[in-house]
mmCIF file of C-alpha atoms in Angstrom:
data_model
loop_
_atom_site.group_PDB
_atom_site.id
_atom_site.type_symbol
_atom_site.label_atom_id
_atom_site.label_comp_id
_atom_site.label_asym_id
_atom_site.label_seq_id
_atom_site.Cartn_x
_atom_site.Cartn_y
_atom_site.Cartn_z
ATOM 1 C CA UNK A 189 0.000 0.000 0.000
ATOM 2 C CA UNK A 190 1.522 2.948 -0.973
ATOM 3 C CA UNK A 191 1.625 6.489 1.714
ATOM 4 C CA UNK A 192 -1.430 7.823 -0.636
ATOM 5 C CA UNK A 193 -3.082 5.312 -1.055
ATOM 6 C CA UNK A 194 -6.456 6.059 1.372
ATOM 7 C CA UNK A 195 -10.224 4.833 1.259
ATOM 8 C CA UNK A 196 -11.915 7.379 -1.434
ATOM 9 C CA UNK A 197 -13.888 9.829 1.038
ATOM 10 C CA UNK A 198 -10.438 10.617 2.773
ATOM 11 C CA UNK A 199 -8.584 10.509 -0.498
ATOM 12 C CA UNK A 200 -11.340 12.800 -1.970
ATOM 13 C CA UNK A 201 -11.074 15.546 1.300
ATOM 14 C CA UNK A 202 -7.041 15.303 1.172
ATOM 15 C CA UNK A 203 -7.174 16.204 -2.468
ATOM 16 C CA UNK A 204 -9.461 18.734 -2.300
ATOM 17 C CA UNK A 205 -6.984 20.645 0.444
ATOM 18 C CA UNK A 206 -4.381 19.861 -1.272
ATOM 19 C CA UNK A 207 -5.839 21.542 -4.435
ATOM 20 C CA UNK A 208 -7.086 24.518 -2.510
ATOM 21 C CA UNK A 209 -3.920 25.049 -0.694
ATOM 22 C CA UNK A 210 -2.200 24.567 -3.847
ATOM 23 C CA UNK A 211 -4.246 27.136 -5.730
ATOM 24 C CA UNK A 212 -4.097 29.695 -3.198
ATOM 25 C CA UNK A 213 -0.021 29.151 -3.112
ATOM 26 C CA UNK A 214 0.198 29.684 -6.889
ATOM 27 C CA UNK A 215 -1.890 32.526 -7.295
ATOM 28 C CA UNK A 216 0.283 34.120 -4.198
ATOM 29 C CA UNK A 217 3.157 33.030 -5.960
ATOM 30 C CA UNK A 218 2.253 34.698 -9.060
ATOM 31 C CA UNK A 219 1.895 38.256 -7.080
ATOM 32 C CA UNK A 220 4.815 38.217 -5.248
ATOM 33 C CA UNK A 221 7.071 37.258 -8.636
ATOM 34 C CA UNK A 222 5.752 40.657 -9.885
ATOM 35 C CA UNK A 223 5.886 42.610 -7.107
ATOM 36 C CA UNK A 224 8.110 41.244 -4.442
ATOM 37 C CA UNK A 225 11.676 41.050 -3.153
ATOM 38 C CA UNK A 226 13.877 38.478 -4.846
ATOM 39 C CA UNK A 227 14.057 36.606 -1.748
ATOM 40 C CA UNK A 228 10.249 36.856 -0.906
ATOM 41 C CA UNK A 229 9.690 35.826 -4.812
ATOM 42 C CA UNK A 230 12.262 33.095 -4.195
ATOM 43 C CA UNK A 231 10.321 31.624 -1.401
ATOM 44 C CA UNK A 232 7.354 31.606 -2.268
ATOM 45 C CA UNK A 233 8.432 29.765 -5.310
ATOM 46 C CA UNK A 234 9.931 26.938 -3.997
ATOM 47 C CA UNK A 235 7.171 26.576 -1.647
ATOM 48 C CA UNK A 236 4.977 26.357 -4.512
ATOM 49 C CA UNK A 237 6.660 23.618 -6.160
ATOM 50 C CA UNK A 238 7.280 21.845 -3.128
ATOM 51 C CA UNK A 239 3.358 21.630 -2.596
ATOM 52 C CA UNK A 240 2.887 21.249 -6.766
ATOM 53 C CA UNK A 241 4.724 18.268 -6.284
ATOM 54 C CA UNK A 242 2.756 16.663 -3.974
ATOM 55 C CA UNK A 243 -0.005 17.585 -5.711
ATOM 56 C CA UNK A 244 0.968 15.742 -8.412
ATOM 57 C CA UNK A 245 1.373 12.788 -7.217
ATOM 58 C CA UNK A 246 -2.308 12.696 -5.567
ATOM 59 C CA UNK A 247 -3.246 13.446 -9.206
ATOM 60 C CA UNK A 248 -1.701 10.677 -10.705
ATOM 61 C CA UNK A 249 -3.500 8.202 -7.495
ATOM 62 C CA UNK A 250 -6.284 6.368 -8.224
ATOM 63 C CA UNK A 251 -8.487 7.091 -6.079
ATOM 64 C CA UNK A 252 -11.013 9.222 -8.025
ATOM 65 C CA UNK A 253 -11.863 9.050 -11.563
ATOM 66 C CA UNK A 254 -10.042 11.508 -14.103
ATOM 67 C CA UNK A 255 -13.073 13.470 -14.593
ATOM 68 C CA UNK A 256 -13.444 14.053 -10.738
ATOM 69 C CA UNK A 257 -10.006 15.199 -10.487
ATOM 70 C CA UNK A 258 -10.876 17.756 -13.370
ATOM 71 C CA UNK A 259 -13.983 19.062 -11.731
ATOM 72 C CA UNK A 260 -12.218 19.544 -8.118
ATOM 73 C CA UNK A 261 -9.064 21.300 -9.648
ATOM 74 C CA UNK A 262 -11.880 23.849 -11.497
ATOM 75 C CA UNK A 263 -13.183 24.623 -9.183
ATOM 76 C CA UNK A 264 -10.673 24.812 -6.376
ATOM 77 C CA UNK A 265 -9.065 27.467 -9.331
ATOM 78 C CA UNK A 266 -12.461 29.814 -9.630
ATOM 79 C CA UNK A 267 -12.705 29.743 -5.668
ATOM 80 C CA UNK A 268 -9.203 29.929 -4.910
ATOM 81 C CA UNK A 269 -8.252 32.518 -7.259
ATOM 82 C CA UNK A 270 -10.940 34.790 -6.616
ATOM 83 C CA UNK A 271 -10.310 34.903 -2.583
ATOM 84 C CA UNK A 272 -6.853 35.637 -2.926
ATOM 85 C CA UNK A 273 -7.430 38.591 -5.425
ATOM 86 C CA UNK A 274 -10.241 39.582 -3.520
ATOM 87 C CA UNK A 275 -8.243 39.826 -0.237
ATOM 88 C CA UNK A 276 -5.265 41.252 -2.088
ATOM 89 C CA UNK A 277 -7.896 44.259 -3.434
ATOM 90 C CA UNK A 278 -9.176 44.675 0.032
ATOM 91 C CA UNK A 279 -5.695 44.978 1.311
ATOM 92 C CA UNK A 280 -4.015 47.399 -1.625
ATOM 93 C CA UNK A 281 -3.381 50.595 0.174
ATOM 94 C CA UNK A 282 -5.150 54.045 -1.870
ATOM 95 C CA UNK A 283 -2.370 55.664 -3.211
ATOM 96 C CA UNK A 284 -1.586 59.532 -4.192
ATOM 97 C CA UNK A 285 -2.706 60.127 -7.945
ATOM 98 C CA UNK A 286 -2.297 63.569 -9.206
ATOM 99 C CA UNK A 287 -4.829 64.882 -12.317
ATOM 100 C CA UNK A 288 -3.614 67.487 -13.790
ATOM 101 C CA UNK A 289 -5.767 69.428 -16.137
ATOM 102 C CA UNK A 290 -6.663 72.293 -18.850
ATOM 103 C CA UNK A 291 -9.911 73.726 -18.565
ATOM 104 C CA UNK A 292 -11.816 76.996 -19.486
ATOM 105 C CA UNK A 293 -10.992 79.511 -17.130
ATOM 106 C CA UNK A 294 -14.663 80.887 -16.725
ATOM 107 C CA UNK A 295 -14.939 77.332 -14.802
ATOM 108 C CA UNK A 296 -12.592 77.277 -12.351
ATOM 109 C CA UNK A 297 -14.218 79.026 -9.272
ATOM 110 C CA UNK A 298 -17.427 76.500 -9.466
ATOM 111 C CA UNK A 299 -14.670 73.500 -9.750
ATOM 112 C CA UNK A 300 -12.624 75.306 -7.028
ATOM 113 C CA UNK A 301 -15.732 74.999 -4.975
ATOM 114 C CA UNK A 302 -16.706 71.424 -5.705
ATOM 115 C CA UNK A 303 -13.153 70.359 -5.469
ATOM 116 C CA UNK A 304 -13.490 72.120 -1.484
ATOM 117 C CA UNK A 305 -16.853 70.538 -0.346
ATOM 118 C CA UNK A 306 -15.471 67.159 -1.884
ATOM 119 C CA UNK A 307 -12.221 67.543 0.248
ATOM 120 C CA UNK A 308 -10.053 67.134 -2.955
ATOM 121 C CA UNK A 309 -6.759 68.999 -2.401
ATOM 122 C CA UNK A 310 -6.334 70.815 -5.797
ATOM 123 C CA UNK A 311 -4.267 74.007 -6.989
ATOM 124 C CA UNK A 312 -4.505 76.008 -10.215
ATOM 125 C CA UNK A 313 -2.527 78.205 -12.704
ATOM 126 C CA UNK A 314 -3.151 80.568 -15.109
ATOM 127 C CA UNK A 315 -0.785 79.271 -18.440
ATOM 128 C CA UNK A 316 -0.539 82.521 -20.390
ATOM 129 C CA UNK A 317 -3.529 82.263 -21.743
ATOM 130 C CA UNK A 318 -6.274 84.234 -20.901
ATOM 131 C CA UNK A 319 -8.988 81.280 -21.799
ATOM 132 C CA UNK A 320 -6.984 78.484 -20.032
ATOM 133 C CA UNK A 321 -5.964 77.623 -16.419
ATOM 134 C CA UNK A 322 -3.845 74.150 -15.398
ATOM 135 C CA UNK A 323 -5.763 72.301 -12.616
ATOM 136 C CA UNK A 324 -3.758 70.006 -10.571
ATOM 137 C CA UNK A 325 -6.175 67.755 -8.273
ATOM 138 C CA UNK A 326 -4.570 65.445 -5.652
ATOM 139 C CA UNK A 327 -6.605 62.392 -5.361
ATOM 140 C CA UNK A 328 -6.143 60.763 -2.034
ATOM 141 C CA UNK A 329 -8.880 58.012 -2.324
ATOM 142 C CA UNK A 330 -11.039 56.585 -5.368
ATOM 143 C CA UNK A 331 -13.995 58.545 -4.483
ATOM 144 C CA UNK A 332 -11.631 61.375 -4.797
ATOM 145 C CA UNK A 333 -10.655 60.420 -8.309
ATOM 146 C CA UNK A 334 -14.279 59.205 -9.477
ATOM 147 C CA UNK A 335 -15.387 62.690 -8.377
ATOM 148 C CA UNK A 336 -12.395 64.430 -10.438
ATOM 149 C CA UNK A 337 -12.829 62.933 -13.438
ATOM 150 C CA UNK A 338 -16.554 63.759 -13.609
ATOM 151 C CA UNK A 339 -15.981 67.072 -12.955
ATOM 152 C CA UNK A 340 -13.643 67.376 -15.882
ATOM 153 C CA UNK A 341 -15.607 65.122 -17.796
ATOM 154 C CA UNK A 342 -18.220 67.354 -17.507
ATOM 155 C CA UNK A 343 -16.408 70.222 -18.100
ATOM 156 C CA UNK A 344 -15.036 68.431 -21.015
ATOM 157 C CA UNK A 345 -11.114 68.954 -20.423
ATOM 158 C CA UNK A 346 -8.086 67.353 -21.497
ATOM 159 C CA UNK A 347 -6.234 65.701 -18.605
ATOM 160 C CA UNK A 348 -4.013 63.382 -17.403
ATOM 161 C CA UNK A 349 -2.600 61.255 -14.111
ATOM 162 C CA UNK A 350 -0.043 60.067 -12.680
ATOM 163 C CA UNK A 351 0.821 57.880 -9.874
ATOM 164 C CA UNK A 352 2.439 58.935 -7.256
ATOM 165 C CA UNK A 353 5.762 56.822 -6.520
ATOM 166 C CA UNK A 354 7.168 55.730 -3.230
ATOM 167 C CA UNK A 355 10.729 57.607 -2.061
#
């Protein structure tokens, strides 16, 4: 009898675990390749693998059917994958996005004061022109930047944003 070899309810809860932790290892491993450290990314890696292997071998057991297997590792994948990107999108941190704009200067002051009741740190400059003025907004949040850009959607200006970068 080999060390996987099980009756097929236990076999069938071991390789459903095994799947799940499997899936949620690869998907983390996938995110920290692209963003992290090369010793985090290193990690995580050989972690990965490590459990892959095992993995494999429960996939190559015969204790459920081929279709079975194909069905758990599915699904495992749509559950899996979607907690882990969900908890990573809970987790991301808001960061600093500046908008910086052209719009009519008649508009300004009524922006100026929907910028201030929204809270949205802003500045502006005339540019020489005596139709123009350069908006910069600070967005701080995403209900700060959804309220920006329909301001100067509405106002129909020409923008753009960038992301603010750590120091």
């Amino acid at each position: 009898m080999n060390w996987f070899e099980f009756e097929l309810s236990t076999f069938l809860w071991v390789f459903i675990a095994l799947n799940v932790i499997n899936v949620i290892i690869q998907t983390v491993k996938s995110i920290v390749t692209i963003n992290g450290s090369k010793w985090s990314a290193s990690i995580i890696n050989a972690v990965a693998y490590g459990i892959y292997t095992i993995v494999v071998v429960f996939m190559n057991a015969d204790g459920l059917g081929l279709f079975w297997k194909a069905v758990i590792i599915g699904l495992t994948n749509l559950v899996g994958v979607f907690v882990v990107k969900l908890i990573e999108e809970k987790s991301r941190k808001d960061k600093l996005w500046k908008v910086e704009a052209t719009i009519d200067s008649y508009l300004i002051l009524d922006l100026h004061r929907i910028l201030n009741e929204g809270g949205v740190p802003h500045s502006w400059l005339d540019i020489g022109t005596t139709d123009r003025v350069l908006l910069n907004c600070y967005c701080n949040t995403k209900a700060d930047s959804e309220l920006v850009k329909e301001l100067l959607d509405s106002a129909d200006a020409k923008y753009f944003v960038s992301e603010s970068k750590v120091l």
